[in-house]
């Protein structure tokens, strides 16, 4: 699992199914949305963006280094090699790392890395480094002490006094303990133990309920790619209204959206590259649900044509297309630390500009695929289906 790892016309708040907010609460939501939208800004040459809710803000790199790959299944990670790789990514400006409490040694690696940064890099360099983590608790009673103790584990592993961002996941919406957990996380934020509170894999309806309860989340991390455009169908509207931003994963579909899989036929055994990682297997299932391998090949061919036109790669085009979508603050690219690197390719995203012809060509193919909102459900529903 990726967590384990939301224009001119504002949507009607009542369209998101929640009936729990009062009129005054909705007015506060709308008023806050103006402040959030004005405060969310892209800095530099589109490389960094600030996500904000009220007085809480964090600037991050728009291409994030995803550390799910440290959890096993992608090859053995050597600690020292991994930390050296993290330093190379950060030196290249790719200084935002995304991890989770259950991504194997990810938080521990970050702790070693950040200490190397403190010792070997100037203070202004350290100020640009970000460590985003996730908390994925079991659905037990969310007491203040339980939440505090859990967050303290991540703070200790990452060796930071305050977590840059804590992204919260919840398994069962029927258990409304997620609101208790988020309120306790907000208390920890007020104490300075967390800088920003965020979500991962929450759907639109629950995001609205959370905001109506005046919990100041700055972002929601969701699966989003050229194949999986579900976030743009419902959630992006609420994000536009409230100023909450999206951080996306699965944007290159574990590597399926690349030249490596162009002109291959996975329907014939051993005819194509092996699907030998958890992410490749996961996103191949997404391709099957969307429209199958033949349609996916047509998409890859289209993306290759666009990439060649711009002197770019298929992953460049795939990431830039999603970064250009409404409410998207940043997109994840998984890193196999010490095993392989794509620093130059990741940085090339920032100089790529897709034109109207490029976008039309992509949409001409994707419109032939199935509507995954109808097939799977809203964002995160794939983790909660019986």
XYZ file of C-alpha atoms in Angstrom:
386
model
C 0.000 0.000 0.000
C 1.210 3.434 -0.778
C 0.377 5.021 2.559
C 0.952 2.072 4.659
C 1.403 5.087 2.977
C -8.071 16.748 -2.235
C -12.668 26.952 -11.265
C -14.042 29.730 -11.333
C -17.251 28.407 -9.807
C -17.094 27.312 -6.182
C -18.886 24.043 -5.422
C -21.950 23.935 -3.253
C -20.712 22.683 0.140
C -23.853 20.597 0.580
C -22.845 18.501 -2.431
C -20.323 16.606 -0.313
C -23.032 14.682 1.594
C -22.209 15.833 5.117
C -25.055 17.238 7.182
C -23.052 17.877 10.332
C -21.977 21.443 9.736
C -23.948 24.437 10.813
C -24.370 27.433 8.554
C -21.875 29.391 10.645
C -19.339 26.575 10.342
C -19.734 26.587 6.570
C -19.221 30.342 6.525
C -16.010 29.913 8.521
C -14.883 27.212 6.087
C -15.477 29.501 3.123
C -13.811 32.485 4.792
C -10.812 30.374 5.720
C -10.615 29.056 2.157
C -9.852 32.524 0.876
C -6.987 32.908 3.341
C -5.678 29.430 2.565
C -5.846 29.909 -1.194
C -4.080 33.255 -1.025
C -1.377 31.885 1.249
C -0.564 28.793 -0.811
C 2.128 29.920 -3.151
C 4.725 28.462 -5.458
C 8.225 29.759 -4.818
C 11.341 29.763 -6.955
C 11.190 28.244 -10.424
C 8.100 26.170 -9.585
C 10.326 23.896 -7.498
C 8.866 24.559 -4.041
C 5.366 25.251 -2.799
C 3.969 26.358 0.561
C 0.948 24.505 1.929
C -0.977 26.390 4.565
C -4.054 26.369 6.761
C -4.534 29.381 9.008
C -1.270 30.016 10.841
C 0.209 26.607 9.959
C 2.457 26.426 6.911
C 5.213 24.328 5.411
C 7.159 24.763 2.202
C 8.059 21.557 0.377
C 9.647 20.507 -2.877
C 6.968 19.831 -5.499
C 8.678 16.541 -6.382
C 8.880 14.480 -3.197
C 11.155 11.514 -2.557
C 8.903 8.612 -1.585
C 10.451 6.120 0.840
C 7.916 3.277 0.653
C 10.676 1.438 -1.202
C 12.694 1.075 2.016
C 10.062 -1.216 3.527
C 11.142 -4.371 1.679
C 10.237 -5.875 -1.685
C 12.464 -3.654 -3.825
C 15.851 -5.058 -2.831
C 18.021 -4.950 0.263
C 18.691 -1.437 1.536
C 22.158 -0.764 2.935
C 21.922 1.883 5.643
C 25.067 3.812 4.769
C 24.427 3.712 1.020
C 20.847 4.860 1.586
C 21.891 7.854 3.677
C 24.521 8.850 1.112
C 21.836 8.687 -1.575
C 19.527 10.882 0.510
C 22.305 13.463 0.743
C 22.734 13.416 -3.043
C 19.016 13.970 -3.574
C 18.994 16.840 -1.093
C 22.135 18.384 -2.617
C 20.314 18.396 -5.959
C 17.399 20.345 -4.451
C 15.139 17.319 -4.006
C 15.064 17.799 -0.256
C 11.564 16.659 0.775
C 11.305 13.048 1.950
C 8.023 11.218 2.540
C 7.880 8.201 4.825
C 5.664 6.420 7.360
C 5.826 4.719 10.721
C 5.548 1.321 9.017
C 7.917 1.860 6.046
C 10.569 -0.402 7.550
C 13.627 1.670 8.556
C 12.522 4.848 6.722
C 12.163 7.054 9.796
C 15.446 5.766 11.232
C 17.234 6.478 7.952
C 15.884 10.001 8.021
C 17.186 10.454 11.560
C 20.689 9.465 10.488
C 20.411 11.616 7.355
C 19.232 14.743 9.171
C 22.104 14.463 11.627
C 24.541 14.258 8.718
C 22.917 17.400 7.314
C 23.283 19.182 10.664
C 26.957 18.261 10.835
C 28.006 18.605 7.200
C 25.797 21.235 5.589
C 25.243 24.955 6.346
C 22.197 26.072 8.371
C 20.452 27.503 5.301
C 20.634 24.045 3.682
C 19.039 22.428 6.728
C 16.185 24.916 6.530
C 15.157 23.490 3.142
C 15.090 19.836 4.203
C 11.683 18.384 5.021
C 10.699 15.057 6.544
C 7.022 14.154 6.101
C 5.818 11.044 7.892
C 2.553 9.177 8.322
C 0.849 7.593 11.272
C -1.305 4.557 10.513
C -2.746 3.392 13.844
C -5.015 0.421 14.495
C -8.646 1.428 15.134
C -8.308 1.466 18.914
C -9.535 4.160 21.302
C -7.689 7.364 20.468
C -6.752 8.754 23.882
C -4.438 11.723 24.290
C -1.716 9.567 25.827
C -1.938 6.939 23.064
C -1.604 9.549 20.337
C 1.206 11.353 22.143
C 3.181 8.154 22.742
C 2.794 7.113 19.097
C 3.994 10.455 17.763
C 6.906 10.477 20.184
C 8.131 7.248 18.569
C 8.372 8.961 15.177
C 9.993 12.057 16.702
C 12.633 9.873 18.325
C 13.282 7.755 15.224
C 13.560 10.832 12.987
C 15.584 12.653 15.653
C 13.571 15.863 15.456
C 11.930 17.941 18.158
C 9.013 18.703 15.855
C 7.713 16.661 12.916
C 7.492 18.805 9.775
C 4.244 17.117 8.767
C 2.234 14.288 10.289
C -0.101 12.670 7.735
C -2.848 10.655 9.388
C -4.517 7.516 7.990
C -7.642 5.811 9.339
C -8.975 2.406 8.371
C -12.661 2.413 9.341
C -14.901 5.451 8.871
C -17.651 3.765 10.909
C -15.355 4.355 13.880
C -15.331 8.133 14.322
C -12.299 7.915 16.564
C -10.399 9.533 13.706
C -11.793 12.875 14.866
C -10.484 12.259 18.385
C -7.069 11.347 16.997
C -6.927 14.467 14.836
C -7.917 16.695 17.747
C -5.110 15.200 19.844
C -2.704 15.689 16.926
C -3.805 19.317 16.751
C -3.018 19.655 20.466
C 0.452 18.252 19.834
C 0.859 20.770 17.031
C 0.005 23.564 19.460
C 2.670 22.185 21.802
C 5.245 22.379 18.993
C 5.707 18.639 18.535
C 4.180 18.744 15.028
C 4.448 21.666 12.593
C 1.577 20.730 10.275
C -1.238 18.173 10.475
C -2.286 16.439 7.253
C -4.187 13.404 5.995
C -3.524 10.468 3.745
C -6.113 8.477 1.788
C -9.181 10.223 3.208
C -12.183 10.622 0.922
C -13.998 13.839 0.100
C -16.864 13.336 2.523
C -14.606 12.699 5.503
C -12.276 15.541 4.541
C -15.207 17.920 4.719
C -16.290 16.563 8.109
C -12.747 17.018 9.428
C -12.630 20.619 8.211
C -16.071 21.320 9.657
C -14.652 20.201 13.003
C -12.077 22.986 12.580
C -9.085 20.677 12.378
C -6.469 22.640 10.389
C -5.211 20.025 7.928
C -3.004 21.404 5.169
C -3.043 18.490 2.715
C -4.352 15.048 1.844
C -2.032 12.498 0.254
C -3.877 10.446 -2.366
C -3.257 8.178 -5.329
C -3.284 10.292 -8.503
C -1.939 9.601 -11.972
C -2.879 10.050 -15.614
C -4.695 6.718 -15.267
C -6.239 7.474 -11.865
C -7.870 10.903 -12.085
C -10.358 10.295 -9.256
C -9.066 13.210 -7.119
C -10.101 15.680 -9.822
C -13.691 14.431 -9.922
C -14.771 15.276 -6.368
C -11.980 16.136 -4.003
C -10.329 18.896 -6.032
C -13.512 20.964 -5.777
C -13.498 20.803 -1.992
C -9.790 21.570 -1.980
C -10.421 24.611 -4.148
C -13.080 25.769 -1.692
C -11.015 25.242 1.444
C -7.391 25.673 0.368
C -6.383 22.124 1.350
C -3.781 20.774 -1.072
C -3.140 17.348 -2.566
C 0.131 15.452 -2.361
C 0.023 12.604 -4.839
C 1.566 9.154 -4.958
C 1.414 6.468 -7.644
C 2.011 9.249 -10.163
C 4.413 7.149 -12.272
C 2.562 3.974 -11.251
C 5.569 2.259 -9.717
C 7.498 2.705 -12.978
C 4.814 1.446 -15.375
C 4.597 4.967 -16.803
C 8.065 4.767 -18.344
C 9.926 3.792 -21.486
C 10.729 0.426 -19.906
C 7.160 -0.784 -20.438
C 6.594 0.806 -23.856
C 5.912 -1.729 -26.640
C 5.669 -4.666 -24.250
C 2.978 -7.307 -23.937
C 2.493 -8.456 -20.375
C -0.355 -10.706 -21.478
C 2.272 -13.145 -22.794
C 4.252 -14.847 -20.000
C 7.879 -13.670 -19.821
C 7.390 -11.370 -22.848
C 7.932 -8.144 -20.934
C 9.798 -6.773 -17.932
C 8.920 -8.641 -14.717
C 6.442 -7.109 -12.310
C 8.843 -7.822 -9.480
C 8.045 -5.096 -6.951
C 4.971 -4.465 -4.798
C 4.369 -1.138 -6.554
C 4.491 -2.612 -10.081
C 2.041 -5.330 -9.053
C -0.273 -2.841 -7.376
C -0.438 -0.436 -10.296
C -0.761 -3.191 -12.892
C -4.039 -4.025 -11.143
C -4.999 -0.359 -11.529
C -4.256 -0.555 -15.263
C -6.475 -3.632 -15.519
C -9.327 -1.836 -13.738
C -8.908 1.247 -15.956
C -8.827 -0.290 -19.416
C -6.243 -3.025 -19.840
C -2.761 -3.311 -21.265
C -3.597 -2.460 -24.877
C -5.105 0.899 -23.920
C -2.206 1.495 -21.554
C 0.187 0.923 -24.469
C -1.669 3.567 -26.466
C -1.198 5.942 -23.525
C 2.529 5.159 -23.297
C 2.935 5.773 -27.026
C 1.207 9.135 -26.700
C 3.352 10.082 -23.716
C 6.492 9.021 -25.577
C 5.588 11.301 -28.485
C 5.093 14.232 -26.114
C 8.318 13.429 -24.268
C 10.315 13.291 -27.492
C 8.869 16.619 -28.592
C 10.139 18.266 -25.393
C 13.382 16.341 -24.977
C 11.943 14.731 -21.858
C 10.972 11.264 -20.628
C 7.646 9.519 -20.103
C 7.928 9.858 -16.287
C 8.622 13.600 -16.714
C 5.406 14.033 -18.678
C 3.405 11.833 -16.285
C 4.506 13.823 -13.233
C 4.145 17.254 -14.842
C 0.615 16.442 -16.016
C -0.438 15.744 -12.430
C 1.461 18.706 -10.959
C -0.580 20.893 -13.315
C -3.895 19.572 -11.972
C -6.112 21.610 -9.665
C -5.121 21.584 -5.971
C -1.977 19.487 -6.458
C 0.937 20.808 -4.398
C 3.403 17.996 -5.019
C 3.879 14.532 -6.477
C 5.798 11.572 -5.145
C 8.507 9.670 -6.993
C 9.686 6.568 -5.166
C 13.400 6.307 -4.421
C 15.313 3.034 -4.171
C 18.030 4.480 -1.997
C 21.466 3.080 -2.754
C 20.090 0.803 -5.487
C 19.155 3.170 -8.303
C 18.803 6.923 -8.800
C 16.796 9.288 -10.984
C 17.905 12.665 -9.637
C 18.453 14.284 -13.032
C 15.175 12.931 -14.393
C 13.235 14.148 -11.356
C 14.697 17.639 -11.626
C 13.868 17.740 -15.340
C 10.172 17.922 -14.398
C 10.609 21.536 -13.305
C 11.703 22.751 -16.745
C 8.948 20.936 -18.639
C 5.901 22.872 -19.852
C 3.039 20.949 -21.448
C 1.073 22.812 -24.110
C -2.579 22.510 -25.099
C -1.817 19.977 -27.835
C -0.008 17.764 -25.325
C -2.918 17.871 -22.905
C -5.466 17.198 -25.646
C -3.459 14.209 -26.881
C -3.351 12.708 -23.401
C -7.050 13.261 -22.795
C -7.918 11.728 -26.165
C -6.511 8.448 -24.855
C -7.596 8.639 -21.213
C -11.242 9.288 -22.102
C -11.344 5.751 -23.490
C -10.602 4.323 -20.060
C -13.116 3.490 -17.358
C -14.179 5.991 -14.726
C -12.292 4.689 -11.694
C -14.476 6.723 -9.360
C -17.332 4.411 -10.370
C -15.179 1.281 -10.447
C -13.260 1.766 -7.186
C -14.864 4.670 -5.345
C -13.444 7.920 -4.036
C -9.855 8.506 -2.932
C -8.668 5.845 -0.499
C -11.683 3.592 -0.968
C -9.401 0.906 -2.386
C -8.038 0.432 1.150
C -11.453 0.129 2.775
C -13.407 -2.162 0.479
C -14.530 -5.403 2.044
